[in-house]
PDB file of C-alpha atoms in Angstrom:
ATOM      1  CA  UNK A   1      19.900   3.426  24.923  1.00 56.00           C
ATOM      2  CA  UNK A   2      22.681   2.734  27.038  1.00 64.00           C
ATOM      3  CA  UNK A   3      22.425  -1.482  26.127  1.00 74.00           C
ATOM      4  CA  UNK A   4      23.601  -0.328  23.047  1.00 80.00           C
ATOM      5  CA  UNK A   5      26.393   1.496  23.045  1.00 85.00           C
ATOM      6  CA  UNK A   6      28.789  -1.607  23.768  1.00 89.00           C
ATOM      7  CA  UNK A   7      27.243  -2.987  20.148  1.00 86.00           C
ATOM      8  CA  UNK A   8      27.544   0.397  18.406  1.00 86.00           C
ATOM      9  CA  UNK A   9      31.628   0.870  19.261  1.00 92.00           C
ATOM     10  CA  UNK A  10      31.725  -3.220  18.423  1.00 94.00           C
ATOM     11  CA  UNK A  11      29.988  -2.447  14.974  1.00 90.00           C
ATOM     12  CA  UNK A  12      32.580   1.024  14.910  1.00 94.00           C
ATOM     13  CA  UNK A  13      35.953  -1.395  15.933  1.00 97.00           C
ATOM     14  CA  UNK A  14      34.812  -4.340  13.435  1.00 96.00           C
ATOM     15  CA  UNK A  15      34.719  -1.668  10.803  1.00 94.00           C
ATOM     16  CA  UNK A  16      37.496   0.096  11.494  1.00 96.00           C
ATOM     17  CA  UNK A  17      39.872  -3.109  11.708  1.00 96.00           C
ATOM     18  CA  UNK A  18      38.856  -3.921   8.270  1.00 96.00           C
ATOM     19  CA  UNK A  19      39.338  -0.707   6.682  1.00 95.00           C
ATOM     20  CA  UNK A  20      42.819   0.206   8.214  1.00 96.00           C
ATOM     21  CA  UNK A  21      43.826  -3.457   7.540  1.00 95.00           C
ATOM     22  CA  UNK A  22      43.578  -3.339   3.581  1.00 94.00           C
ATOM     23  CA  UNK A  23      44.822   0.223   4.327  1.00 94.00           C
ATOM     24  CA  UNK A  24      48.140  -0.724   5.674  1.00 94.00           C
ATOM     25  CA  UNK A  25      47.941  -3.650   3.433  1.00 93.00           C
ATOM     26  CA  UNK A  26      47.919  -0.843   0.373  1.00 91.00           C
ATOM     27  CA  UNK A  27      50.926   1.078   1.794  1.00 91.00           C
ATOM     28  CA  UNK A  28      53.205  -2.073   2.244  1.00 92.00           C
ATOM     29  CA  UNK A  29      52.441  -4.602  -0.740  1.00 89.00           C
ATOM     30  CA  UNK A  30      54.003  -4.326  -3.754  1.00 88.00           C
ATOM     31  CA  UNK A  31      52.215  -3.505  -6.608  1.00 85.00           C
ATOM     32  CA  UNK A  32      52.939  -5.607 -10.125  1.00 86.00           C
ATOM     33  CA  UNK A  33      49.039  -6.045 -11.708  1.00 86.00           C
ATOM     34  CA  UNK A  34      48.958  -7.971 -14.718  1.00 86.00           C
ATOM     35  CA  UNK A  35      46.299  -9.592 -16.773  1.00 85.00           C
ATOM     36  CA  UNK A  36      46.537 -12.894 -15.738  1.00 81.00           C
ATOM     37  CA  UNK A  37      46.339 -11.835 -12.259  1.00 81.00           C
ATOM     38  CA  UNK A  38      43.417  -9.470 -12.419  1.00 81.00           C
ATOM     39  CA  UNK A  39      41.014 -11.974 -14.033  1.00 80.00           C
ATOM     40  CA  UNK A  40      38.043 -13.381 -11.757  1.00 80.00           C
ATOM     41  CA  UNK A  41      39.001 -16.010  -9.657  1.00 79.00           C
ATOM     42  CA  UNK A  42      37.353 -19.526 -10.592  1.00 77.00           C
ATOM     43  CA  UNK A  43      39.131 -21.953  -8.377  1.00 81.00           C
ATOM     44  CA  UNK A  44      41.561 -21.819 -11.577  1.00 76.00           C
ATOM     45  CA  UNK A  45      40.059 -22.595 -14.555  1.00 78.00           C
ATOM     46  CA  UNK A  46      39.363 -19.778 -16.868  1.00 79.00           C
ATOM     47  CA  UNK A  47      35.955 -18.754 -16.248  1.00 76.00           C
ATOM     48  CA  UNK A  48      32.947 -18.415 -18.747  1.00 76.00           C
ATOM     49  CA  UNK A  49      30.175 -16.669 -19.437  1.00 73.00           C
ATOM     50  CA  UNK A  50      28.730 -14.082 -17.647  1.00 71.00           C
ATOM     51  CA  UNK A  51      28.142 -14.053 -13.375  1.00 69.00           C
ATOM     52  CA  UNK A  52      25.054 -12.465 -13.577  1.00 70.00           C
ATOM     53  CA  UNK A  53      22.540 -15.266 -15.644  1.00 69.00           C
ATOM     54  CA  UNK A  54      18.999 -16.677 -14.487  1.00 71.00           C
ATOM     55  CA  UNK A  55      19.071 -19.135 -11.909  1.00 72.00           C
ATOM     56  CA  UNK A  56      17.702 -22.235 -11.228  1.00 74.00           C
ATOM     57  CA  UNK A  57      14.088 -21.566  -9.480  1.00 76.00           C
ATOM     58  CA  UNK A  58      15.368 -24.127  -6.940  1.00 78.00           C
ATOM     59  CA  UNK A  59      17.337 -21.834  -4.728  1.00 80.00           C
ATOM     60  CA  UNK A  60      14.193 -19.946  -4.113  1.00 82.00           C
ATOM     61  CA  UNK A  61      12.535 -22.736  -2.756  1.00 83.00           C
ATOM     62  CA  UNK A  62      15.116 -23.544  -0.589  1.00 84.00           C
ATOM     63  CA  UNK A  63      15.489 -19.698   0.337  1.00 85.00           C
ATOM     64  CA  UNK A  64      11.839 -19.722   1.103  1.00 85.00           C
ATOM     65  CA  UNK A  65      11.854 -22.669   3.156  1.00 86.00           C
ATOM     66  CA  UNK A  66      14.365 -20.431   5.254  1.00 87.00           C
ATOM     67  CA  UNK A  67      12.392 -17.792   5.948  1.00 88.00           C
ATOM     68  CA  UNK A  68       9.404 -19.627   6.554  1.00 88.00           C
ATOM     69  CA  UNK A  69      11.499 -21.738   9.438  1.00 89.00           C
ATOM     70  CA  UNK A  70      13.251 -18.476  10.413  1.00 90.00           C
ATOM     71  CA  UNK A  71       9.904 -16.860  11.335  1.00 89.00           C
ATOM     72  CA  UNK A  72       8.738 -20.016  13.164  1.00 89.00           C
ATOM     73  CA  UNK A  73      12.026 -19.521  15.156  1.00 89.00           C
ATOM     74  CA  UNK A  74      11.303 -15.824  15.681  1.00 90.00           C
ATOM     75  CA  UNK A  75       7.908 -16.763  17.428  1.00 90.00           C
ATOM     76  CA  UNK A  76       9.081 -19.545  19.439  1.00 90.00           C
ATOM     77  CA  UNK A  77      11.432 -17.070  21.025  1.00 89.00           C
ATOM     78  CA  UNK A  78       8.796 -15.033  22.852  1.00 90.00           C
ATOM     79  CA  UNK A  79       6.726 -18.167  23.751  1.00 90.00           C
ATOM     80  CA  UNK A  80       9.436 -19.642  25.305  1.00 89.00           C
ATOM     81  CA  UNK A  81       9.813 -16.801  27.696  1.00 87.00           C
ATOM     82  CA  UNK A  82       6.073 -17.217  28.671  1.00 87.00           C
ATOM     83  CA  UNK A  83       4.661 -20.658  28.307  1.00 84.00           C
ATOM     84  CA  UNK A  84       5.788 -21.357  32.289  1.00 85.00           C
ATOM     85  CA  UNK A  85       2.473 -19.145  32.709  1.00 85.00           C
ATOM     86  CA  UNK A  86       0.021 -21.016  30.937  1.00 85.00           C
ATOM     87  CA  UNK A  87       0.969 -24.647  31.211  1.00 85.00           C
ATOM     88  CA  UNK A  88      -0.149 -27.164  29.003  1.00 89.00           C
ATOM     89  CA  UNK A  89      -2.098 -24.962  26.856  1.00 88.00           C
ATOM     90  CA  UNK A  90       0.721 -22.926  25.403  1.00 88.00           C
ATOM     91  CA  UNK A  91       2.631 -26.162  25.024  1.00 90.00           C
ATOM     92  CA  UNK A  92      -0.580 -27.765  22.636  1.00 91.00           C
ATOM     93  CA  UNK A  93      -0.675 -24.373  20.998  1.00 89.00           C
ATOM     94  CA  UNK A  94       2.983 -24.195  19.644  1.00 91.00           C
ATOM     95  CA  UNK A  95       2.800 -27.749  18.796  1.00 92.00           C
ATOM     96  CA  UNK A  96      -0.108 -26.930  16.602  1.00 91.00           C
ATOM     97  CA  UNK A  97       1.252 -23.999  15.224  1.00 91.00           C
ATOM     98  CA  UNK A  98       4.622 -26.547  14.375  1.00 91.00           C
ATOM     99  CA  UNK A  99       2.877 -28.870  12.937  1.00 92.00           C
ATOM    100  CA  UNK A 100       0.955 -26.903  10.603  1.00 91.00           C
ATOM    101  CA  UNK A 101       4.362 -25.950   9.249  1.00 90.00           C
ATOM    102  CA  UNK A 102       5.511 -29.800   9.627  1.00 90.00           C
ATOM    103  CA  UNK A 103       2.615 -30.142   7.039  1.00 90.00           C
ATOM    104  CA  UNK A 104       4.156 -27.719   4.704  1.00 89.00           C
ATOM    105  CA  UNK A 105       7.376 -29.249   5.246  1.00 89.00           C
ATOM    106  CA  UNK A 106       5.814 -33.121   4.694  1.00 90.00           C
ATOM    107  CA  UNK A 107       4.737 -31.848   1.745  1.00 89.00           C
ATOM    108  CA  UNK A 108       8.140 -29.979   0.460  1.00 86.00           C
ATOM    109  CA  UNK A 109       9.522 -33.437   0.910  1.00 87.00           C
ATOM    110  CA  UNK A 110       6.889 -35.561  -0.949  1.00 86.00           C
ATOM    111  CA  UNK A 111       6.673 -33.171  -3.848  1.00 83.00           C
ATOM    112  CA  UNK A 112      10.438 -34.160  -3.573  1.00 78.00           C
ATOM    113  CA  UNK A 113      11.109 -30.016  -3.721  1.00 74.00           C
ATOM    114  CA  UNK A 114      13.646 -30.627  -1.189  1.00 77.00           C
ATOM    115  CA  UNK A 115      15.838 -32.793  -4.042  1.00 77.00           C
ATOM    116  CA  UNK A 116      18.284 -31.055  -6.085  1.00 74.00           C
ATOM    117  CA  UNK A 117      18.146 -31.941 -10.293  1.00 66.00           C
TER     118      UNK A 117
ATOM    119  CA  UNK B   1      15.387  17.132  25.643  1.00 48.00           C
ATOM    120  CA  UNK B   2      14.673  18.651  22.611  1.00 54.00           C
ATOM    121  CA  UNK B   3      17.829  19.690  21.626  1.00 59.00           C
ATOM    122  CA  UNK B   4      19.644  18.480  18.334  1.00 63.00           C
ATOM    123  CA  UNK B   5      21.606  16.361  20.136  1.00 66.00           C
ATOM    124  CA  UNK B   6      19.203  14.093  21.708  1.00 72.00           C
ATOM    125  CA  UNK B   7      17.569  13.450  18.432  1.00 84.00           C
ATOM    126  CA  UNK B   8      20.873  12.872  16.669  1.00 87.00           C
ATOM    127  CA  UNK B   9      20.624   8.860  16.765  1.00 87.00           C
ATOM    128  CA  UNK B  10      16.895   9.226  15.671  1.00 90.00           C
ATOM    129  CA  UNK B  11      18.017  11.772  12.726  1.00 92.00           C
ATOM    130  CA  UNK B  12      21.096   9.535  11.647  1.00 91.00           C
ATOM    131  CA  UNK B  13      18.855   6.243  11.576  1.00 92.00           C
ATOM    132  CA  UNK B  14      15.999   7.899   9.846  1.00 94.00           C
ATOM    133  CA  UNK B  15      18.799   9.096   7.443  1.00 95.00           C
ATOM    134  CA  UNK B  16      19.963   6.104   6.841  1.00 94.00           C
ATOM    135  CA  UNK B  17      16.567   4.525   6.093  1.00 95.00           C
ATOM    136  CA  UNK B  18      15.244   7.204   3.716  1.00 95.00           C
ATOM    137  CA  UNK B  19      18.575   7.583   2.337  1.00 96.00           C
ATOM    138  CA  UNK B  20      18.692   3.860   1.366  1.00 96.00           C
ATOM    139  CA  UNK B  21      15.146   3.608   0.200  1.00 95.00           C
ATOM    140  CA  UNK B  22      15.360   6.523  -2.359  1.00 94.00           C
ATOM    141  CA  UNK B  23      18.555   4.737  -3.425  1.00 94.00           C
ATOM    142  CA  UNK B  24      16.713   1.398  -3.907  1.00 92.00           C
ATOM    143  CA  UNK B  25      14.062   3.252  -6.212  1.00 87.00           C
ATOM    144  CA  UNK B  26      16.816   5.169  -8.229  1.00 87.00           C
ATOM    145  CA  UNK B  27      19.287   2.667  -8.743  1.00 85.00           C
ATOM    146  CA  UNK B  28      18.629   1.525 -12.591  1.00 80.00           C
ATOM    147  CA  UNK B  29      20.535  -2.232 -11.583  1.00 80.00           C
ATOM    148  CA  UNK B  30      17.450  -4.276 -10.153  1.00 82.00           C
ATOM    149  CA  UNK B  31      20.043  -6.164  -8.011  1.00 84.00           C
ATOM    150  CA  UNK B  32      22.407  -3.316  -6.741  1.00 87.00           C
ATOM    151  CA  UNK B  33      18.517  -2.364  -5.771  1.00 89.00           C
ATOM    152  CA  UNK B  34      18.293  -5.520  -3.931  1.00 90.00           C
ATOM    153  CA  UNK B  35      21.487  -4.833  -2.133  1.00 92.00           C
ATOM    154  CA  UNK B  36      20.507  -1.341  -0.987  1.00 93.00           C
ATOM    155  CA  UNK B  37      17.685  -2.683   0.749  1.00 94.00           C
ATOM    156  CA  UNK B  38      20.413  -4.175   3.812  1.00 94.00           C
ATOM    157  CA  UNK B  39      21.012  -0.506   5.084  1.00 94.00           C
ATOM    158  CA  UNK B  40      17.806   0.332   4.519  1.00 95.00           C
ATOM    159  CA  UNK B  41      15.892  -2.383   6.894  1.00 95.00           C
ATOM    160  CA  UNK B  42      19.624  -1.997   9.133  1.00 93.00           C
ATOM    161  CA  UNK B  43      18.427   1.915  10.242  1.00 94.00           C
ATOM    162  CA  UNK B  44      14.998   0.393  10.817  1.00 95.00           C
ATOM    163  CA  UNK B  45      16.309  -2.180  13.138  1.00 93.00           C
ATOM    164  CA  UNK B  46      18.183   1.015  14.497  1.00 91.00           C
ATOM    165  CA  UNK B  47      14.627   2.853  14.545  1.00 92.00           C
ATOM    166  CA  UNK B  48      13.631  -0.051  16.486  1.00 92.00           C
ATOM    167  CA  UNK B  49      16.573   0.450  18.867  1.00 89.00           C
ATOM    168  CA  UNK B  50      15.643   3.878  19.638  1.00 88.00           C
ATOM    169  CA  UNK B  51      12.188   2.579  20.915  1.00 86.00           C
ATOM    170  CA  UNK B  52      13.913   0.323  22.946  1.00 86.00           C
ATOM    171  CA  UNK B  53      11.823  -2.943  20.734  1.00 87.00           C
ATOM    172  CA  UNK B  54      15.245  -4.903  21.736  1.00 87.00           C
ATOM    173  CA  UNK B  55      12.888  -7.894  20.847  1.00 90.00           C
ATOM    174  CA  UNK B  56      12.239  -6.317  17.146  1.00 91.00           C
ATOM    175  CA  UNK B  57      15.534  -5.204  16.443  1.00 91.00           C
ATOM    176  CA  UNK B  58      16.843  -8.968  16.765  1.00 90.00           C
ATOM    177  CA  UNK B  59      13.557  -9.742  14.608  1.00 92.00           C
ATOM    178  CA  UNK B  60      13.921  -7.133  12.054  1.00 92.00           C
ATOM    179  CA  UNK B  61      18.021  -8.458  11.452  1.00 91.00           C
ATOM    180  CA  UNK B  62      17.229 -12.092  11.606  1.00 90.00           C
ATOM    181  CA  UNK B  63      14.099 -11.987   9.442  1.00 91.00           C
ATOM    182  CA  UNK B  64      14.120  -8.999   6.956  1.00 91.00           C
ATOM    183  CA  UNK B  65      18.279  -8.838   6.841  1.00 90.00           C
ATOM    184  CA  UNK B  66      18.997 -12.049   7.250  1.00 88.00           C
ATOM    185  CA  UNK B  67      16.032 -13.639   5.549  1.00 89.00           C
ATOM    186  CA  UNK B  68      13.384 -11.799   3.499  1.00 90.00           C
ATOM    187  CA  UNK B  69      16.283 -10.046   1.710  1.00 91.00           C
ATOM    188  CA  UNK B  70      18.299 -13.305   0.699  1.00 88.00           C
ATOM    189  CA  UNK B  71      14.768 -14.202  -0.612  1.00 88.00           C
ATOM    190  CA  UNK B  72      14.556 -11.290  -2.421  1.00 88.00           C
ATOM    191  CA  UNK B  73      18.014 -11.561  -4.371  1.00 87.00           C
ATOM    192  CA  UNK B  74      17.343 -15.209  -4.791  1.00 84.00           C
ATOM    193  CA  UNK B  75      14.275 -14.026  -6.836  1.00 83.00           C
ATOM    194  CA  UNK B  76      15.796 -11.171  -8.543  1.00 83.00           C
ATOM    195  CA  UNK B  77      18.120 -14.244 -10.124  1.00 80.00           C
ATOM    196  CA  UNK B  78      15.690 -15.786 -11.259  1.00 80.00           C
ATOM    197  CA  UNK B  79      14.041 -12.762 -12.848  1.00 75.00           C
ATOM    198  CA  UNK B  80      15.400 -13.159 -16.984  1.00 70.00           C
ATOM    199  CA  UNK B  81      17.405  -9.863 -18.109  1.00 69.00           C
ATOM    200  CA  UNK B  82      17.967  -9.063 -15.304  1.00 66.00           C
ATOM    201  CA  UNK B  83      20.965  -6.886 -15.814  1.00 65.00           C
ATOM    202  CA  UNK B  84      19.753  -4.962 -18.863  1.00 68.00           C
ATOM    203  CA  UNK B  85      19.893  -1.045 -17.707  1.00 65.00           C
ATOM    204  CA  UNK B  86      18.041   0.144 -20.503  1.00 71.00           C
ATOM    205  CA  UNK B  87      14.723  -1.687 -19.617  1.00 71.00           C
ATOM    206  CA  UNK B  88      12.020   1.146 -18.887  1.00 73.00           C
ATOM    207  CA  UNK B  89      11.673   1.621 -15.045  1.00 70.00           C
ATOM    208  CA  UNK B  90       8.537   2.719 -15.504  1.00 75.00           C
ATOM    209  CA  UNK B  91       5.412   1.112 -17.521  1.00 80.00           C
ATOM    210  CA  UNK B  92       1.613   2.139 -18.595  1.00 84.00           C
ATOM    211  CA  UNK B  93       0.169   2.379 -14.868  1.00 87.00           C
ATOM    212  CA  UNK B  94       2.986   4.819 -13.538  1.00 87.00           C
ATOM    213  CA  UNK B  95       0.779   7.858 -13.820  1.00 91.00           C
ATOM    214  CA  UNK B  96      -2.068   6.493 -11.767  1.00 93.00           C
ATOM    215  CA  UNK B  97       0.137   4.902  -9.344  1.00 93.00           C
ATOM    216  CA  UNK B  98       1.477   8.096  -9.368  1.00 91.00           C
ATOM    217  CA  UNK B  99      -1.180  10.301  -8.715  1.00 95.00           C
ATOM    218  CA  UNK B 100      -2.312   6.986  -5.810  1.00 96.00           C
ATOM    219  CA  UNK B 101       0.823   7.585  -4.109  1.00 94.00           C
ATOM    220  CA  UNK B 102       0.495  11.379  -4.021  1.00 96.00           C
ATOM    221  CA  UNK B 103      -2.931  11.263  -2.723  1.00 97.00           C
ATOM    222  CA  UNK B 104      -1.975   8.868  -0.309  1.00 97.00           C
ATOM    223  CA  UNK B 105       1.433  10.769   0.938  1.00 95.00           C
ATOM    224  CA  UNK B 106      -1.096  13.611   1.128  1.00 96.00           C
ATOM    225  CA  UNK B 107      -3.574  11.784   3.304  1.00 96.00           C
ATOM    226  CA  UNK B 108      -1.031   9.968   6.108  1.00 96.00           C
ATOM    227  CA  UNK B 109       0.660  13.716   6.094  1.00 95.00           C
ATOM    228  CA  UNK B 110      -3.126  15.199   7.113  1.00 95.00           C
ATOM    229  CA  UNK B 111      -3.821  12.264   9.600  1.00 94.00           C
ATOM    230  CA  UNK B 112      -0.040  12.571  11.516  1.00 93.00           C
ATOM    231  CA  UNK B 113      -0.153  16.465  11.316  1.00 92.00           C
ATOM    232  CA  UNK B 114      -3.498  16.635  12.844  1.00 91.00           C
ATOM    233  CA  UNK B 115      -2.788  13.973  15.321  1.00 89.00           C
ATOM    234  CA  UNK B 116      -2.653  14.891  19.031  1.00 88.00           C
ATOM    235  CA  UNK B 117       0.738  13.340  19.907  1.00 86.00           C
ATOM    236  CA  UNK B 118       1.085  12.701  23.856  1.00 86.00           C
ATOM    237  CA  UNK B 119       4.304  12.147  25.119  1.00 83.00           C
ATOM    238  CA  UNK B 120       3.914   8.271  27.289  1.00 80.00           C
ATOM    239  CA  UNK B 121       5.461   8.391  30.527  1.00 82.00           C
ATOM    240  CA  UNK B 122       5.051   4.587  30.788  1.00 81.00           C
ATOM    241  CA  UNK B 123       8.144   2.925  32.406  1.00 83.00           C
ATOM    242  CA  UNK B 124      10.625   1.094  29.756  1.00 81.00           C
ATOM    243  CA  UNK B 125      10.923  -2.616  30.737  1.00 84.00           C
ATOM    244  CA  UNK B 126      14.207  -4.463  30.461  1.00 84.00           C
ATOM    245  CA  UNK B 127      14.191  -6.622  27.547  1.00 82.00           C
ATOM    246  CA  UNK B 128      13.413 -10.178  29.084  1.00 83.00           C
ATOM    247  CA  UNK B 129      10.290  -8.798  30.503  1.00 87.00           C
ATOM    248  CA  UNK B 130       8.975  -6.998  27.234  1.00 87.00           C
ATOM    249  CA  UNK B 131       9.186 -10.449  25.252  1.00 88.00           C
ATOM    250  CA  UNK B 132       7.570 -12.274  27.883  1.00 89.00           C
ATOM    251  CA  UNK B 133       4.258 -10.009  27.796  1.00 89.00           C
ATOM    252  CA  UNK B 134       5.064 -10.495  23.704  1.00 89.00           C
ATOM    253  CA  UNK B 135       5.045 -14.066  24.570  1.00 89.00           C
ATOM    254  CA  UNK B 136       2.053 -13.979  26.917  1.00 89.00           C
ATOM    255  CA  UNK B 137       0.304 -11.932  24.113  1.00 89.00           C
ATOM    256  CA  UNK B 138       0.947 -14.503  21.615  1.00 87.00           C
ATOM    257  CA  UNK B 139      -0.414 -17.446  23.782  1.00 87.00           C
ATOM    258  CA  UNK B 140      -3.259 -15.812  25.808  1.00 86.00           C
ATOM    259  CA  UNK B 141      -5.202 -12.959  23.596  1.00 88.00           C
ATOM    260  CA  UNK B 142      -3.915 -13.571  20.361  1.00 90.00           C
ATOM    261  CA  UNK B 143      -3.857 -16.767  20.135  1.00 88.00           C
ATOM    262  CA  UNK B 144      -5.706 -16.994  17.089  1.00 91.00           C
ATOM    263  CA  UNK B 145      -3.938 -14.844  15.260  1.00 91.00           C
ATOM    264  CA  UNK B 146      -1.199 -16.624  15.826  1.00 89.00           C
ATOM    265  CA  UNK B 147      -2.107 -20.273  14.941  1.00 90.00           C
ATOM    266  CA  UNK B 148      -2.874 -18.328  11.498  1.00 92.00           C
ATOM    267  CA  UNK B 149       0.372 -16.643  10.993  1.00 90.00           C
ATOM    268  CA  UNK B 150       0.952 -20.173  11.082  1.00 91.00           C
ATOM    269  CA  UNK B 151      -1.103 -20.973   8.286  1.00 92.00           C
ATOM    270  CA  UNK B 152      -0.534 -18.221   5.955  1.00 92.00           C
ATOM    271  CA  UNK B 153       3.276 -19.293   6.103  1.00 90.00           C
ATOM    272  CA  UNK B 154       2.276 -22.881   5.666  1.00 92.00           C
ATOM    273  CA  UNK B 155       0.251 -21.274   2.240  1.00 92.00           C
ATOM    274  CA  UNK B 156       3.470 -19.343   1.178  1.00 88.00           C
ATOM    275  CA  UNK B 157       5.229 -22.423   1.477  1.00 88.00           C
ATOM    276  CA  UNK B 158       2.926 -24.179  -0.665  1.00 89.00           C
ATOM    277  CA  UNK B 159       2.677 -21.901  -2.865  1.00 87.00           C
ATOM    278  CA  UNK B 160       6.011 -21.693  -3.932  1.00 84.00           C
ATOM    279  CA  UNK B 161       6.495 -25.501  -4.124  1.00 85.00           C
ATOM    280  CA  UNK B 162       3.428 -25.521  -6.740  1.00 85.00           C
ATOM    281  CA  UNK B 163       4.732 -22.714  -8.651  1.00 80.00           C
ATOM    282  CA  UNK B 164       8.225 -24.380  -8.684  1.00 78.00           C
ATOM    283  CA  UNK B 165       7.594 -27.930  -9.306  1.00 74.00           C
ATOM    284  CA  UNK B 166       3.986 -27.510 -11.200  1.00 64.00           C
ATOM    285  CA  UNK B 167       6.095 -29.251 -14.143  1.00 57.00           C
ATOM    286  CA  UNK B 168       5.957 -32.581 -12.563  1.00 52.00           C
ATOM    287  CA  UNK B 169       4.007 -35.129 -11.331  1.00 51.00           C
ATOM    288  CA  UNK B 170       3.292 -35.602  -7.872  1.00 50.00           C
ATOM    289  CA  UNK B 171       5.501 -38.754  -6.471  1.00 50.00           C
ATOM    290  CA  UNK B 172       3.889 -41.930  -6.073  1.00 51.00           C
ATOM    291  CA  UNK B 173       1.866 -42.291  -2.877  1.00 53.00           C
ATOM    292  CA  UNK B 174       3.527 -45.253  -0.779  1.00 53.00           C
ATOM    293  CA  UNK B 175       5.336 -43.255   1.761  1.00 51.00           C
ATOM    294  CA  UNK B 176       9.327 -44.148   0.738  1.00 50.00           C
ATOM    295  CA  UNK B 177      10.794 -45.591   4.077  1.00 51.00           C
ATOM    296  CA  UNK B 178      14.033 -42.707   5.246  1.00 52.00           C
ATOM    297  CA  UNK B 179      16.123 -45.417   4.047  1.00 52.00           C
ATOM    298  CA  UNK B 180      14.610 -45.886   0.565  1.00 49.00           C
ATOM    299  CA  UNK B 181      14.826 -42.441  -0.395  1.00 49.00           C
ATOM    300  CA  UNK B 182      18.036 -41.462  -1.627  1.00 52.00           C
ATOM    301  CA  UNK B 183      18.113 -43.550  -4.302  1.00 51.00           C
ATOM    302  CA  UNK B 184      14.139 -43.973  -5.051  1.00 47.00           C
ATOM    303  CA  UNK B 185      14.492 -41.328  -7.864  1.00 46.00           C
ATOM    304  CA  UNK B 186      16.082 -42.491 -11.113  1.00 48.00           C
ATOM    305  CA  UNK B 187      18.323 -39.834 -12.153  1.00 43.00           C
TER     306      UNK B 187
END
């Protein structure tokens, strides 16, 4: 429990600084709202439509593509700690386990899934 | 030790995790649902913390926070109408799935209240060495199951490249060369 408690008043501080920043922030700026000013920001032009529409199906692929690497790094992480111990065999076993995900990934790229339309 | 106090980080994580989760299933906006879920796996990574799983609490923020939750909201965009708050939350199978999840509350509730809990005196290990014995795990006795974790993410992946591109053709089979590629594909 102890380990933690340098993360928990990091978490507490990293809060805190942005909460009594806009706070002060509140107390000192002036305050002149008007309509041009509260509209949503579009790098300037006037935006259109509504934020919330279907997206393209490609983002998911590319999100899934994430996680599927992410929890190839999560694994590698306790093998690397270990594989000293077993020698050679650990080392052909991750490489296997990589390159059955290489396939997936070969084949991401072929189906050209990786290309954005 | 069994005071309130010692069991206040368990009872403010557990909070937070129920707390979140009954939010994510009342919330009528799908998405703000989505978005509920981040304190909601964040008190299990603290849940983790409490059992001193140092290795799963980095796991359960990298993967489910940082990961299977992006994934999530990715395909809650996708989803069409998504905004509308007067779609039905429930539809024709919410009574049995109902009555499922009663009987099944019912039955974990008889299995953990007539479970004879022991309290482990086994030593806590400092983190390096618990994720080496996860490691040594992973490569010696469950080997297996971990070449197919492999494959079951290399079928997810597939999976969602069929579903996604199952409009097109397949590109033609010559390999392209790393140089030929960019502009292979008329636009």
């Amino acid at each position: 429990m102890q380990s933690y408690v340098p993360f928990v008043m990091f978490t507490a501080i990293g809060f805190a600084f942005i909460f009594v920043t806009l706070l002060m922030a509140r107390f000192v700026r002036p305050s002149a709202p008007n309509p041009n000013k509260q509209e949503t920001y579009e790098c300037g032009p006037v935006p259109v439509g509504d934020a919330w529409n279907q997206f393209n199906i490609h983002y998911y692929l590319f999100a899934l593509l994430f996680v599927v690497f992410d929890v190839e790094a999560a694994f590698l992480y306790p093998w690397a700690m270990a594989f000293r111990m077993f020698g050679l065999y650990a080392v052909v076993e991750m490489i296997i386990f990589v390159a059955l995900l290489g396939v997936g990934l070969v084949y991401a790229w072929r189906r050209e899934a990786l290309e954005w339309e | 030790m069994n005071s309130i106090d010692s069991h206040l980080p368990f009872l403010i994580m557990s909070a937070l995790t129920l707390g979140s989760a009954l939010v994510v299933v009342r919330v009528r906006n799908i998405v703000h649902a989505g978005f509920w879920l981040l304190p909601c796996f964040l008190g299990v990574a603290g849940l983790y913390a409490l059992l001193q799983a140092h290795f799963f609490v980095v796991v359960q923020v990298l993967i489910y926070v940082g990961a299977i939750l992006v994934l999530m909201l990715f395909a809650l965009m996708l989803t069409q109408d998504v905004m509308n708050p007067n779609k039905p939350q429930t539809n024709r199978m919410s009574l049995p799935i109902g009555v499922f999840c009663i009987v099944f509350a019912a039955g974990v509730a008889a299995i953990l209240t007539g479970h004879q809990w022991v309290n482990s005196n086994a030593v806590i290990l400092p983190a390096n060495v618990q994720t080496r014995q996860l490691g040594q795990a992973l490569i010696g006795e469950y080997a297996l199951p971990f070449e197919i974790a492999s494959v079951l993410l290399l079928a997810a992946l597939v999976g969602a490249i069929v579903l996604a591109k199952s409009e097109k053709e397949p590109a033609p089979l010559p390999l392209p060369t790393l140089a030929a590629l960019p502009d292979s594909k008329p636009e």
